[in-house]
Amino acid sequence: MENRYSVHPEQVKRFTTEELRSHFLMESLFTENELTMFYSHEDRVVVGGAVPVKADIKLDAGDFLKTEFFLERREIGIINVGKPGVVKVGDEEYVLQTKDFLYIGMGHRDVSFSNLNGETAKFYFVSAGAHQQYPTQKAAISELTPAHLGDDAASNVRDLYKVIHNDGIKSCQLMMGITVLEKNNNWNTMPAHVHDRRMEAYLYLDLNEDAKVFHFMGEPDETRHLVVGNEQAVLSPAWSIHSGAGTSNYSFVWAMAGENYTFTDMDLVPMNGLK
């Protein structure tokens, strides 16, 4: 578990590129046979990845959380971004195809990840604090109906899948979904917004090795950027915009946690307010 402390926006104005990347970018989430986790003090979320190849990987934070087991006081949202794999929750097994989601509520002691038929599954997850237990529930991407957004003139035609949210899979405070940009489109979340009542994390996917996303962050009138590669994630504090433009089309998994559970709780930033 790597610890990431919160930083004040006034500090970020003076950050070098290296400092920005060390605080906000999660470059290596998927290592074979390992559980990789980042603990962010932005709303106490845990962002991580698991790639089981030789053996199952147990969801276990050691003594970092100071609880008996990972989900003692937490909930978790999981998406498989690799080949088909299995998440085991107690005695129940859930097969996740590529881009399928699974929500697991508070209180489940035994959770593990495994591959299926020797394929390389890659599980990405975001966990937040919880105050009550909601049912474990799977959402197959093939059974979801996305919101179709954007237009060709703005280069942002995309499908937005809301999965864990108030009108979908119920949770305490975690919201999670995926946005898929169509071919020849490269902009996401522009015009930008902030939501001062919750943080957000982006995992960028479906990029070729030589393709990049320029992720824009910072206060609206003091923006910065991170150059992000495939299967890398960015932490976005509540005071920061979160928007990206890619050298090709891509997908991104978004997850939010914080004070407000309303998906539309956001403060839009007019284009002429960005600097």
C-alpha positions as CSV (number, residue, x, y, z in Angstrom):
1,M,0.0,0.0,0.0
2,E,1.5,3.3,-1.1
3,N,0.3,6.3,1.0
4,R,-0.7,9.5,-0.8
5,Y,-1.3,12.5,1.4
6,S,-3.6,15.4,0.5
7,V,-2.1,18.6,-0.9
8,H,-3.4,22.2,-0.8
9,P,-4.0,23.8,-4.2
10,E,-1.6,26.6,-3.3
11,Q,1.2,24.1,-3.1
12,V,0.3,22.6,-6.4
13,K,0.9,25.9,-8.2
14,R,4.6,25.5,-7.4
15,F,4.9,21.8,-8.2
16,T,7.3,20.5,-10.8
17,T,6.2,17.9,-13.3
18,E,7.9,15.2,-11.2
19,E,6.1,16.4,-8.1
20,L,2.7,16.5,-9.9
21,R,3.3,12.9,-11.0
22,S,4.4,11.6,-7.6
23,H,1.3,13.0,-5.9
24,F,-1.5,12.4,-8.4
25,L,-0.4,9.8,-11.0
26,M,-0.6,6.1,-10.3
27,E,1.7,4.6,-13.0
28,S,2.0,1.0,-12.1
29,L,-1.3,-0.6,-11.0
30,F,-1.1,-3.9,-12.8
31,T,1.8,-6.2,-12.0
32,E,1.4,-10.0,-12.5
33,N,0.8,-12.0,-9.3
34,E,0.6,-8.8,-7.2
35,L,-1.9,-6.7,-5.4
36,T,-1.1,-3.0,-5.9
37,M,-2.8,-0.4,-3.8
38,F,-2.7,3.4,-3.2
39,Y,-4.3,4.9,-0.1
40,S,-5.4,8.5,-0.8
41,H,-6.2,10.9,2.0
42,E,-8.7,12.5,-0.5
43,D,-11.8,11.0,1.1
44,R,-9.8,8.0,2.3
45,V,-10.2,6.0,-0.9
46,V,-8.1,3.0,-1.8
47,V,-7.3,2.6,-5.5
48,G,-5.7,-0.6,-6.7
49,G,-5.1,-3.4,-9.2
50,A,-4.8,-7.2,-9.0
51,V,-3.4,-9.5,-11.8
52,P,-3.7,-13.1,-10.7
53,V,-1.7,-15.4,-13.0
54,K,0.0,-18.2,-11.0
55,A,-2.4,-18.2,-8.0
56,D,-5.4,-16.4,-6.5
57,I,-4.8,-13.0,-5.0
58,K,-6.5,-12.2,-1.7
59,L,-7.9,-8.7,-1.0
60,D,-5.7,-7.8,2.0
61,A,-4.1,-4.6,3.2
62,G,-2.1,-6.1,5.9
63,D,-2.2,-3.9,9.0
64,F,-2.3,-0.7,7.0
65,L,-6.1,-0.1,7.6
66,K,-5.9,-1.2,11.3
67,T,-8.9,-3.4,10.8
68,E,-9.3,-7.2,11.0
69,F,-10.0,-7.4,7.2
70,F,-10.2,-5.1,4.2
71,L,-14.0,-4.6,4.0
72,E,-14.6,-4.4,7.7
73,R,-15.6,-0.7,7.4
74,R,-15.3,-0.4,3.6
75,E,-17.1,-1.0,0.3
76,I,-15.5,-1.7,-3.0
77,G,-16.2,-1.4,-6.7
78,I,-14.3,-3.7,-9.1
79,I,-14.0,-3.7,-12.9
80,N,-12.2,-6.3,-15.0
81,V,-10.1,-4.5,-17.6
82,G,-8.3,-7.7,-18.8
83,K,-9.3,-11.1,-20.0
84,P,-12.2,-12.9,-18.2
85,G,-11.6,-13.6,-14.6
86,V,-13.3,-14.5,-11.3
87,V,-13.9,-12.6,-8.0
88,K,-14.8,-14.8,-5.1
89,V,-16.8,-13.3,-2.2
90,G,-17.0,-15.8,0.6
91,D,-18.4,-18.9,-1.1
92,E,-19.9,-17.1,-4.1
93,E,-18.0,-16.8,-7.4
94,Y,-18.6,-14.0,-9.9
95,V,-17.3,-14.3,-13.4
96,L,-16.4,-11.0,-14.9
97,Q,-15.9,-10.6,-18.6
98,T,-13.9,-7.6,-19.9
99,K,-15.4,-4.3,-18.5
100,D,-17.9,-6.1,-16.3
101,F,-18.3,-4.5,-12.8
102,L,-18.8,-5.9,-9.3
103,Y,-19.9,-4.1,-6.2
104,I,-19.1,-5.7,-2.8
105,G,-20.6,-4.1,0.3
106,M,-19.1,-3.7,3.8
107,G,-18.6,-6.7,6.0
108,H,-17.3,-9.4,3.7
109,R,-14.2,-10.9,5.2
110,D,-12.9,-13.1,2.3
111,V,-12.5,-11.7,-1.2
112,S,-10.1,-13.0,-3.8
113,F,-9.2,-12.5,-7.5
114,S,-8.4,-15.3,-10.0
115,N,-8.0,-15.8,-13.7
116,L,-10.2,-18.0,-15.8
117,N,-8.9,-20.7,-18.2
118,G,-5.3,-19.4,-17.9
119,E,-6.2,-16.0,-19.3
120,T,-4.8,-12.8,-17.8
121,A,-7.5,-11.0,-15.9
122,K,-6.8,-7.5,-14.7
123,F,-8.9,-6.2,-11.8
124,Y,-9.1,-2.5,-11.1
125,F,-10.8,-1.4,-7.9
126,V,-11.7,1.6,-5.9
127,S,-12.8,1.3,-2.2
128,A,-14.4,3.9,0.1
129,G,-15.5,4.0,3.7
130,A,-18.9,2.6,4.4
131,H,-21.5,2.9,7.2
132,Q,-23.9,0.1,6.2
133,Q,-23.9,-3.1,4.1
134,Y,-25.4,-3.1,0.6
135,P,-25.9,-6.3,-1.4
136,T,-23.1,-7.6,-3.6
137,Q,-24.1,-7.1,-7.2
138,K,-22.6,-7.7,-10.6
139,A,-23.2,-5.5,-13.7
140,A,-22.3,-7.0,-17.1
141,I,-21.3,-4.3,-19.6
142,S,-23.3,-6.1,-22.3
143,E,-26.5,-5.6,-20.4
144,L,-26.1,-1.9,-19.6
145,T,-27.6,1.0,-21.6
146,P,-25.2,3.9,-21.9
147,A,-26.0,7.6,-22.3
148,H,-24.7,8.6,-25.8
149,L,-23.1,12.0,-25.5
150,G,-21.1,14.6,-27.5
151,D,-20.8,15.4,-31.2
152,D,-18.2,15.1,-34.0
153,A,-17.6,18.8,-34.2
154,A,-16.3,18.8,-30.6
155,S,-14.4,15.5,-31.0
156,N,-16.1,14.0,-27.9
157,V,-18.7,11.4,-29.1
158,R,-18.8,8.9,-26.3
159,D,-20.9,6.4,-24.3
160,L,-21.2,7.0,-20.6
161,Y,-22.0,4.0,-18.4
162,K,-23.2,4.8,-14.9
163,V,-22.9,1.6,-12.9
164,I,-22.6,2.2,-9.2
165,H,-24.8,5.2,-8.4
166,N,-28.0,6.3,-6.8
167,D,-30.2,4.9,-9.6
168,G,-28.1,1.8,-10.3
169,I,-26.1,-0.4,-8.0
170,K,-26.6,1.0,-4.5
171,S,-23.6,1.9,-2.3
172,C,-22.9,4.1,0.7
173,Q,-20.8,6.8,-1.0
174,L,-19.0,5.2,-3.9
175,M,-20.0,6.0,-7.5
176,M,-18.3,4.3,-10.4
177,G,-18.7,3.8,-14.2
178,I,-16.9,3.9,-17.5
179,T,-16.9,6.2,-20.5
180,V,-15.9,4.9,-23.9
181,L,-14.9,7.4,-26.7
182,E,-15.7,6.5,-30.3
183,K,-13.0,6.3,-32.9
184,N,-11.6,9.7,-34.0
185,N,-12.8,11.3,-30.8
186,N,-10.4,12.4,-28.1
187,W,-11.9,14.9,-25.6
188,N,-13.6,14.0,-22.3
189,T,-15.3,16.2,-19.7
190,M,-14.9,19.5,-21.5
191,P,-16.2,22.0,-20.6
192,A,-14.7,21.1,-17.3
193,H,-16.3,21.0,-13.8
194,V,-15.3,20.5,-10.2
195,H,-17.3,19.0,-7.4
196,D,-16.1,20.4,-4.1
197,R,-18.0,17.7,-2.1
198,R,-16.1,14.6,-3.5
199,M,-12.9,13.5,-5.1
200,E,-12.6,11.5,-8.3
201,A,-10.2,9.0,-9.8
202,Y,-9.7,8.3,-13.5
203,L,-8.2,5.1,-15.0
204,Y,-7.3,5.5,-18.7
205,L,-7.7,2.4,-20.9
206,D,-7.7,1.1,-24.5
207,L,-4.6,3.2,-25.6
208,N,-1.9,1.8,-27.8
209,E,1.6,1.7,-26.4
210,D,2.6,4.9,-28.1
211,A,-0.6,6.8,-27.5
212,K,-1.1,9.2,-24.6
213,V,-3.7,11.2,-22.8
214,F,-3.0,14.8,-21.7
215,H,-5.0,14.9,-18.4
216,F,-5.8,18.4,-17.3
217,M,-6.0,19.2,-13.6
218,G,-5.7,22.0,-11.1
219,E,-7.9,24.9,-10.1
220,P,-9.9,26.2,-13.1
221,D,-7.8,29.4,-13.3
222,E,-4.5,27.6,-12.5
223,T,-4.4,24.5,-14.6
224,R,-1.7,21.9,-15.0
225,H,-1.4,18.7,-17.0
226,L,-0.2,15.1,-16.7
227,V,0.9,12.9,-19.6
228,V,-0.8,9.6,-18.9
229,G,-0.4,6.2,-20.6
230,N,-2.5,3.1,-20.9
231,E,-3.8,1.5,-17.7
232,Q,-2.5,4.5,-15.6
233,A,-4.7,6.3,-13.1
234,V,-5.0,9.9,-11.8
235,L,-6.2,11.1,-8.4
236,S,-8.4,14.2,-8.6
237,P,-8.9,16.3,-5.5
238,A,-12.3,18.1,-5.0
239,W,-10.8,21.4,-5.9
240,S,-9.4,20.2,-9.3
241,I,-10.9,19.9,-12.7
242,H,-10.5,16.5,-14.4
243,S,-10.5,16.4,-18.2
244,G,-8.4,14.8,-20.9
245,A,-7.5,14.9,-24.6
246,G,-5.9,11.9,-26.2
247,T,-3.7,11.3,-29.2
248,S,-6.3,8.7,-30.1
249,N,-9.7,7.6,-28.7
250,Y,-9.7,5.7,-25.4
251,S,-11.9,4.7,-22.5
252,F,-11.7,5.7,-18.8
253,V,-13.1,4.3,-15.6
254,W,-14.3,7.0,-13.3
255,A,-14.9,6.6,-9.6
256,M,-16.1,9.2,-7.0
257,A,-16.4,9.3,-3.2
258,G,-17.1,12.0,-0.7
259,E,-19.8,14.1,1.0
260,N,-22.4,14.0,-1.7
261,Y,-24.0,11.0,-3.4
262,T,-25.7,12.9,-6.2
263,F,-24.2,12.2,-9.6
264,T,-25.2,15.7,-11.0
265,D,-23.6,17.6,-8.0
266,M,-21.0,19.5,-10.0
267,D,-20.0,23.1,-10.6
268,L,-19.5,23.7,-14.3
269,V,-16.6,25.9,-15.4
270,P,-17.1,28.1,-18.5
271,M,-14.5,27.8,-21.1
272,N,-13.4,31.4,-20.7
273,G,-12.9,30.7,-17.0
274,L,-10.1,28.2,-17.7
275,K,-6.5,29.5,-17.6
